[in-house]
Coordinates of C-alpha atoms in Angstrom, one line a residue:
M134 CA -6.4 -10.5 17.9
L135 CA -9.2 -9.5 16.0
S136 CA -9.8 -6.0 14.9
A137 CA -12.1 -3.4 13.8
L138 CA -11.2 -3.8 10.5
F139 CA -14.7 -4.2 9.2
R140 CA -16.7 -2.3 11.9
R141 CA -20.4 -2.7 11.0
T142 CA -22.8 0.0 10.0
P143 CA -23.5 2.6 13.3
A144 CA -27.1 1.9 14.4
D145 CA -28.3 5.4 13.7
A146 CA -27.5 5.1 10.2
P147 CA -30.1 6.2 7.3
P148 CA -31.5 2.9 6.0
A149 CA -29.7 2.0 2.7
A150 CA -31.5 2.3 -0.3
P151 CA -31.1 -1.1 -3.2
A152 CA -27.9 -0.6 -4.9
T153 CA -26.9 -2.8 -8.4
V154 CA -23.7 -5.2 -7.6
S155 CA -22.4 -6.6 -10.4
A156 CA -18.9 -8.6 -10.1
L157 CA -16.6 -8.3 -13.6
P158 CA -13.7 -10.6 -14.3
E159 CA -11.2 -7.7 -14.9
G160 CA -11.6 -6.7 -11.2
P161 CA -13.3 -6.0 -8.2
P162 CA -17.6 -6.3 -7.8
V163 CA -19.2 -3.0 -8.6
L164 CA -21.9 -1.0 -7.0
D165 CA -23.9 1.4 -9.0
A166 CA -24.8 4.4 -7.0
Q167 CA -27.1 5.8 -9.9
G168 CA -26.5 9.4 -9.7
A169 CA -26.6 9.7 -5.6
P170 CA -27.5 13.0 -5.3
D171 CA -25.7 13.5 -1.7
P172 CA -22.5 10.7 -1.8
A173 CA -21.5 11.3 1.6
A174 CA -25.4 10.0 2.8
W175 CA -25.4 7.2 0.2
A176 CA -21.8 6.1 1.6
A177 CA -23.4 6.1 4.9
G178 CA -26.1 4.6 4.1
H179 CA -24.6 1.4 2.4
R180 CA -21.5 1.4 4.7
R181 CA -22.5 -2.2 5.8
T182 CA -22.7 -3.3 2.4
L183 CA -19.7 -1.7 1.5
R184 CA -17.3 -3.1 3.9
G185 CA -19.4 -6.5 3.7
L186 CA -18.2 -6.9 0.0
V187 CA -14.3 -5.6 0.9
A188 CA -14.3 -8.1 3.5
E189 CA -15.2 -10.8 1.2
H190 CA -13.5 -9.6 -2.0
G191 CA -10.7 -8.1 -1.0
A192 CA -12.1 -4.6 -2.6
V193 CA -15.1 -3.1 -4.3
T194 CA -15.4 -0.2 -6.6
V195 CA -18.8 2.5 -6.3
R196 CA -20.0 4.1 -9.6
G197 CA -22.1 7.1 -10.1
L198 CA -21.2 9.5 -7.1
G199 CA -19.8 12.2 -9.3
L200 CA -16.7 12.9 -7.3
R201 CA -15.0 15.5 -8.3
T202 CA -13.1 16.9 -6.4
P203 CA -10.6 16.4 -2.6
E204 CA -13.8 18.3 -0.9
D205 CA -16.4 16.1 -2.6
V206 CA -14.3 13.0 -1.2
E207 CA -13.4 13.9 2.7
P208 CA -17.1 13.4 3.7
V209 CA -17.5 9.9 1.6
F210 CA -14.0 9.2 3.1
H211 CA -14.8 9.8 6.8
R212 CA -18.6 8.0 6.3
L213 CA -16.9 4.8 5.6
T214 CA -14.2 4.7 8.1
D215 CA -14.1 6.2 11.8
R216 CA -10.3 6.3 12.2
P217 CA -8.2 7.8 9.4
V218 CA -4.6 7.1 9.7
T219 CA -2.1 10.0 9.4
E220 CA 0.8 8.9 7.3
R221 CA 4.0 8.5 8.4
E222 CA 7.7 7.0 6.6
A223 CA 6.2 8.4 3.6
F224 CA 8.4 7.3 0.5
A225 CA 7.4 9.7 -1.9
P226 CA 5.7 13.1 -1.4
R227 CA 2.1 14.0 -1.7
D228 CA -0.5 16.2 -1.1
T229 CA -2.6 16.1 2.2
Y230 CA -6.0 17.4 1.5
A231 CA -7.5 16.3 5.0
E232 CA -6.7 13.8 8.0
G233 CA -5.8 10.3 6.4
L234 CA -6.6 12.0 2.5
H235 CA -3.5 12.5 0.3
S236 CA -3.1 12.9 -3.4
S237 CA -1.4 10.1 -4.8
S238 CA 2.9 9.3 -4.6
A239 CA 4.5 11.7 -6.3
W240 CA 6.2 9.4 -9.4
P241 CA 6.7 9.7 -13.0
P242 CA 4.0 9.0 -15.6
N243 CA 5.5 6.6 -17.7
Q244 CA 7.2 4.4 -14.8
P245 CA 4.9 2.2 -13.0
M246 CA 4.8 1.4 -9.4
C247 CA 4.8 -2.1 -8.7
M248 CA 2.3 -4.0 -6.5
H249 CA 2.7 -3.3 -2.7
H250 CA 0.7 -3.0 0.5
E251 CA 0.6 1.0 1.7
L252 CA 2.8 1.2 4.5
S253 CA 3.6 -2.2 5.2
Y254 CA 6.6 -1.3 7.4
T255 CA 4.7 1.0 9.3
T256 CA 3.5 -0.4 13.0
P257 CA 0.2 -0.2 13.2
C258 CA -0.4 0.1 9.3
P259 CA -3.7 1.3 7.3
G260 CA -6.3 -1.4 7.1
L261 CA -8.1 0.0 4.4
L262 CA -7.7 2.0 1.5
L263 CA -10.1 4.4 -0.4
F264 CA -8.9 5.1 -4.1
A265 CA -11.1 8.3 -5.8
C266 CA -10.7 9.0 -9.8
L267 CA -11.4 12.7 -9.7
Q268 CA -9.6 12.9 -13.4
E269 CA -9.0 9.8 -15.5
P270 CA -6.2 9.7 -17.6
S271 CA -6.1 9.4 -21.5
E272 CA -4.1 6.2 -21.4
G273 CA -3.3 3.7 -18.8
G274 CA -3.0 4.7 -15.2
A275 CA -5.0 1.7 -13.6
T276 CA -4.5 1.2 -9.8
A277 CA -4.4 -2.8 -10.7
L278 CA -5.5 -5.1 -7.4
A279 CA -3.4 -8.6 -6.7
D280 CA -5.3 -10.7 -3.8
S281 CA -2.0 -11.6 -1.3
T282 CA -3.4 -15.3 -0.3
A283 CA -3.0 -16.3 -3.7
V284 CA 0.3 -14.4 -4.3
L285 CA 1.4 -16.4 -1.2
A286 CA 0.7 -19.4 -2.7
E287 CA 2.3 -18.6 -6.0
L288 CA 5.1 -18.2 -4.6
P289 CA 8.2 -20.8 -4.3
T290 CA 7.7 -22.6 -0.4
E291 CA 11.3 -22.4 0.3
L292 CA 11.4 -18.7 -0.9
V293 CA 8.3 -18.1 1.3
A294 CA 9.7 -20.5 4.4
R295 CA 13.0 -18.3 4.7
F296 CA 11.0 -15.0 4.4
E297 CA 8.6 -16.7 7.4
R298 CA 11.5 -17.4 9.1
Q299 CA 13.6 -14.2 8.4
G300 CA 11.2 -11.6 8.0
W301 CA 12.4 -8.3 5.6
L302 CA 14.6 -5.5 6.5
L303 CA 13.5 -2.0 4.8
T304 CA 16.8 0.6 4.8
R305 CA 16.5 3.8 3.8
S306 CA 18.7 7.0 3.5
Y307 CA 16.9 10.5 4.0
N308 CA 19.0 12.6 2.2
G309 CA 16.6 15.7 1.0
E310 CA 17.5 15.1 -2.6
I311 CA 15.3 12.0 -4.1
G312 CA 12.6 10.9 -2.0
A313 CA 10.3 12.2 0.7
T314 CA 12.0 14.6 3.2
L315 CA 12.6 14.4 6.7
H316 CA 9.5 16.2 7.5
Q317 CA 7.6 15.1 4.9
S318 CA 7.9 11.3 6.2
F319 CA 7.8 12.5 9.9
G320 CA 5.7 15.3 10.0
T321 CA 8.5 17.5 11.9
D322 CA 12.4 18.1 11.1
D323 CA 13.6 18.1 15.1
H324 CA 16.2 15.2 15.4
D325 CA 14.8 14.7 19.0
A326 CA 11.2 14.1 17.9
I327 CA 12.2 11.7 15.0
D328 CA 14.6 9.8 17.4
A329 CA 11.4 9.3 19.7
Y330 CA 9.5 8.0 16.8
C331 CA 11.9 5.8 15.7
R332 CA 12.1 4.2 19.3
D333 CA 8.6 3.6 19.4
H334 CA 8.2 1.7 16.0
G335 CA 11.2 -0.4 16.1
I336 CA 13.2 1.6 13.6
D337 CA 17.4 1.7 13.9
R338 CA 18.5 5.4 13.1
S339 CA 21.9 6.9 12.8
W340 CA 22.8 10.6 12.0
Q341 CA 25.3 11.4 9.3
A342 CA 27.6 14.0 9.8
D343 CA 26.0 16.0 6.7
G344 CA 22.7 15.6 8.7
S345 CA 21.1 12.7 6.5
L346 CA 19.3 10.1 8.2
H347 CA 20.0 6.4 7.6
T348 CA 17.1 4.1 9.1
R349 CA 17.0 0.5 9.1
Q350 CA 13.6 -1.7 10.2
H351 CA 12.7 -5.4 10.7
R352 CA 9.3 -6.6 9.8
S353 CA 7.4 -9.6 9.0
A354 CA 6.9 -10.9 5.3
V355 CA 3.9 -13.4 6.1
V356 CA 1.3 -12.1 8.2
G357 CA -2.4 -13.2 9.7
H358 CA -5.4 -10.9 8.7
P359 CA -6.6 -9.7 11.4
L360 CA -10.6 -10.8 10.6
S361 CA -9.4 -14.0 9.5
G362 CA -6.3 -14.9 10.3
R363 CA -5.8 -16.4 6.6
P364 CA -1.9 -16.2 6.0
C365 CA -0.9 -12.8 3.3
W366 CA 2.2 -11.9 1.5
F367 CA 2.4 -8.5 3.4
N368 CA 5.3 -6.5 2.5
Q369 CA 7.1 -4.4 -0.1
I370 CA 10.3 -6.4 -0.5
A371 CA 9.6 -6.2 -4.4
F372 CA 8.6 -2.7 -4.5
L373 CA 11.4 -0.6 -2.8
N374 CA 13.9 -2.9 -4.2
E375 CA 16.7 -2.0 -6.0
W376 CA 16.0 -4.4 -8.8
T377 CA 13.0 -2.8 -9.5
L378 CA 13.8 0.1 -10.4
A379 CA 14.4 1.1 -13.9
P380 CA 17.9 0.2 -14.7
E381 CA 18.9 3.9 -15.4
V382 CA 17.6 5.0 -12.5
R383 CA 19.1 2.4 -10.4
E384 CA 22.8 3.0 -12.2
F385 CA 22.2 6.6 -11.6
L386 CA 21.4 6.3 -7.9
V387 CA 23.8 3.9 -7.4
A388 CA 27.1 6.5 -8.6
E389 CA 25.4 9.4 -6.6
Y390 CA 24.8 7.4 -3.2
G391 CA 26.8 4.5 -3.5
S392 CA 24.8 1.0 -3.3
D393 CA 24.6 1.2 0.7
N394 CA 22.8 4.1 0.8
L395 CA 20.2 4.1 -1.9
P396 CA 17.2 6.0 -0.9
F397 CA 15.4 2.8 0.3
N398 CA 16.2 -0.8 -0.2
T399 CA 15.1 -3.8 0.9
R400 CA 16.9 -7.5 2.4
Y401 CA 16.3 -10.7 3.6
G402 CA 15.6 -10.5 7.7
N403 CA 19.4 -11.6 8.2
G404 CA 20.5 -8.8 6.2
D405 CA 21.6 -10.3 2.9
P406 CA 20.9 -8.9 -0.3
V407 CA 17.6 -9.9 -2.4
S408 CA 18.7 -10.9 -5.5
P409 CA 17.2 -9.7 -9.2
D410 CA 16.1 -13.2 -9.8
V411 CA 13.9 -13.3 -6.5
V412 CA 12.3 -9.9 -6.9
E413 CA 11.6 -11.0 -10.9
L414 CA 10.0 -14.0 -9.0
I415 CA 7.8 -11.9 -6.8
N416 CA 6.8 -9.7 -9.5
E417 CA 5.8 -12.8 -11.3
A418 CA 3.5 -14.0 -8.6
Y419 CA 1.5 -10.5 -8.4
A420 CA 1.4 -10.8 -12.2
A421 CA -0.4 -14.1 -12.4
H422 CA -3.1 -12.7 -10.1
T423 CA -3.5 -9.3 -11.2
V424 CA -6.8 -8.0 -12.1
R425 CA -7.2 -4.7 -13.2
R426 CA -9.8 -2.4 -14.9
P427 CA -9.3 1.3 -16.5
W428 CA -10.4 4.3 -14.0
R429 CA -13.5 6.1 -14.5
T430 CA -13.5 9.9 -13.4
G431 CA -16.1 10.3 -10.3
E432 CA -15.8 6.5 -9.0
L433 CA -13.9 5.4 -6.0
T434 CA -12.7 2.0 -4.9
L435 CA -12.3 0.6 -1.2
V436 CA -9.4 -1.8 -0.5
D437 CA -8.4 -4.3 2.1
N438 CA -4.9 -3.1 2.7
I439 CA -3.9 -6.5 3.9
R440 CA -5.6 -9.3 1.9
T441 CA -5.3 -6.9 -1.4
A442 CA -1.9 -5.3 -3.3
H443 CA -1.9 -2.3 -5.4
S444 CA 0.1 -0.8 -8.1
R445 CA -0.5 1.8 -10.1
E446 CA 0.5 1.3 -14.1
A447 CA 2.1 4.3 -16.5
Y448 CA 0.0 6.4 -18.3
E449 CA -0.7 9.4 -20.2
G450 CA -2.5 12.5 -20.0
P451 CA -3.2 14.2 -16.8
R452 CA -4.5 11.9 -14.1
A453 CA -5.9 12.8 -10.5
V454 CA -6.5 10.0 -7.9
V455 CA -7.0 10.6 -3.9
V456 CA -5.8 8.6 -1.4
G457 CA -7.9 7.8 1.9
M458 CA -6.3 5.9 4.3
G459 CA -7.8 4.9 7.9
D460 CA -8.3 1.6 10.3
P461 CA -5.1 1.2 11.5
V462 CA -4.1 -2.1 12.6
S463 CA -1.1 -4.2 14.2
L464 CA -0.1 -6.9 12.7
S465 CA 1.6 -10.3 13.9
P466 CA 3.4 -12.6 11.6
A467 CA 0.9 -15.6 10.7
R468 CA 1.0 -18.9 12.9
S469 CA -1.2 -21.3 10.5
P470 CA 0.4 -23.1 7.5
R471 CA 0.3 -20.8 4.0
L472 CA -2.4 -21.8 1.3
A473 CA -2.3 -23.9 -1.3
P474 CA 1.7 -24.4 -1.1
N475 CA 3.7 -24.4 -4.8
P476 CA 6.9 -26.6 -4.0
G477 CA 6.9 -27.5 -7.8
R478 CA 8.9 -23.9 -8.1
A479 CA 12.1 -23.8 -7.1
A480 CA 13.5 -20.5 -5.3
A481 CA 16.3 -18.5 -6.3

C-alpha cells in the first residue's frame, strides 16, 4: 500500500528561493535557510525539497530559521505536514503545545533514551517527525539517528527470522506512579472510553482491583516502508525492554512492582522473554549505524519515522527540543527478503 507519507508541494505554494544543501558525514544533509525572515513561508516554499531529501536520506536538517519558541515552530510544522498526529499511548509525560506538537518526553537528563521509532506500537503511527531545538544543551543531548534498513541487515539472520515469524509483544502497567498516566496516554480517565480505544487498536487489557490497567499488544517487528516497500527494523523491542533500563532503576522497579508488572516491557511475539544478550545485540546494531550531530539553537530536523530510528543522548545544562508528529500511516509486515543478510553473527 502506498501512502501520502511524502506528499508533493501544493500547486499554489510560493516558489522556493535557492537553498544551500550540504552533506556532512556525522548526520543527514543540511539545508541553510540563510536567516529567512518568515520561517513558515520559507518552509512552505521549500516543502518539496525538504520532503524529497527526507525520502532520499531518511532525514534532513535545516539551519538558519531562528526558531526560539513553540509558537515559532507551530506554523513551520503545519507547512510541512497536512496531517498532524495526536499522541496516544505515550510512555512518558510531555507538554502539548498544539495539535501534533509536543515537548520532548520527560526523561532523566543523565540517562540516554536508546534508539527507537516514535510510537511504533500504535496503529496508525506517525510517518514524519520534526525536531526543533529551541535551546541547545551545554554538553551532549544530541538526537542521534540510525537507518533502520542498515540496522536490519546488521542483525543476526536467525534473530530477525524469529521476530519476522512471531512479531513482538509490548506489555504495560499503568499504575499512576511511573511513566504516563491513563489520561496522558489515552486522553481520558474514563474506563469505557479506554476499553473502546483498546478494542479498536488491537490491545488486550485488564483492569486491576486497585484501578490500574495492564495492557498487552502484538506488533510486527519488520515492516515494509509505505513508499519504497523496503523492509525496515521498526519497533521498540530494545528501548522498552527491562534490560535497557539502568541496573539500579530496573532493580527498584522489579522490587516495587514485580517482574510481571513493570511499567513497560517487551517480549517475543509468543510471550517468551527477550534476554539481555539479545537486547545488547540490537543496541550494538543500532550503534554500528548511528550518526550524531550536536544541536544548534534554532535549527530543526525532519525524520522519516519508519526508515530512521532516533535516540536522545544524555546531556548537561538546559535543553529544549520540540517534537512534531505527522502523516499517520498504517504499516504491514515486510514481504520481501531483508537486505544484505548477516548470517555470520549468531543470535542469542
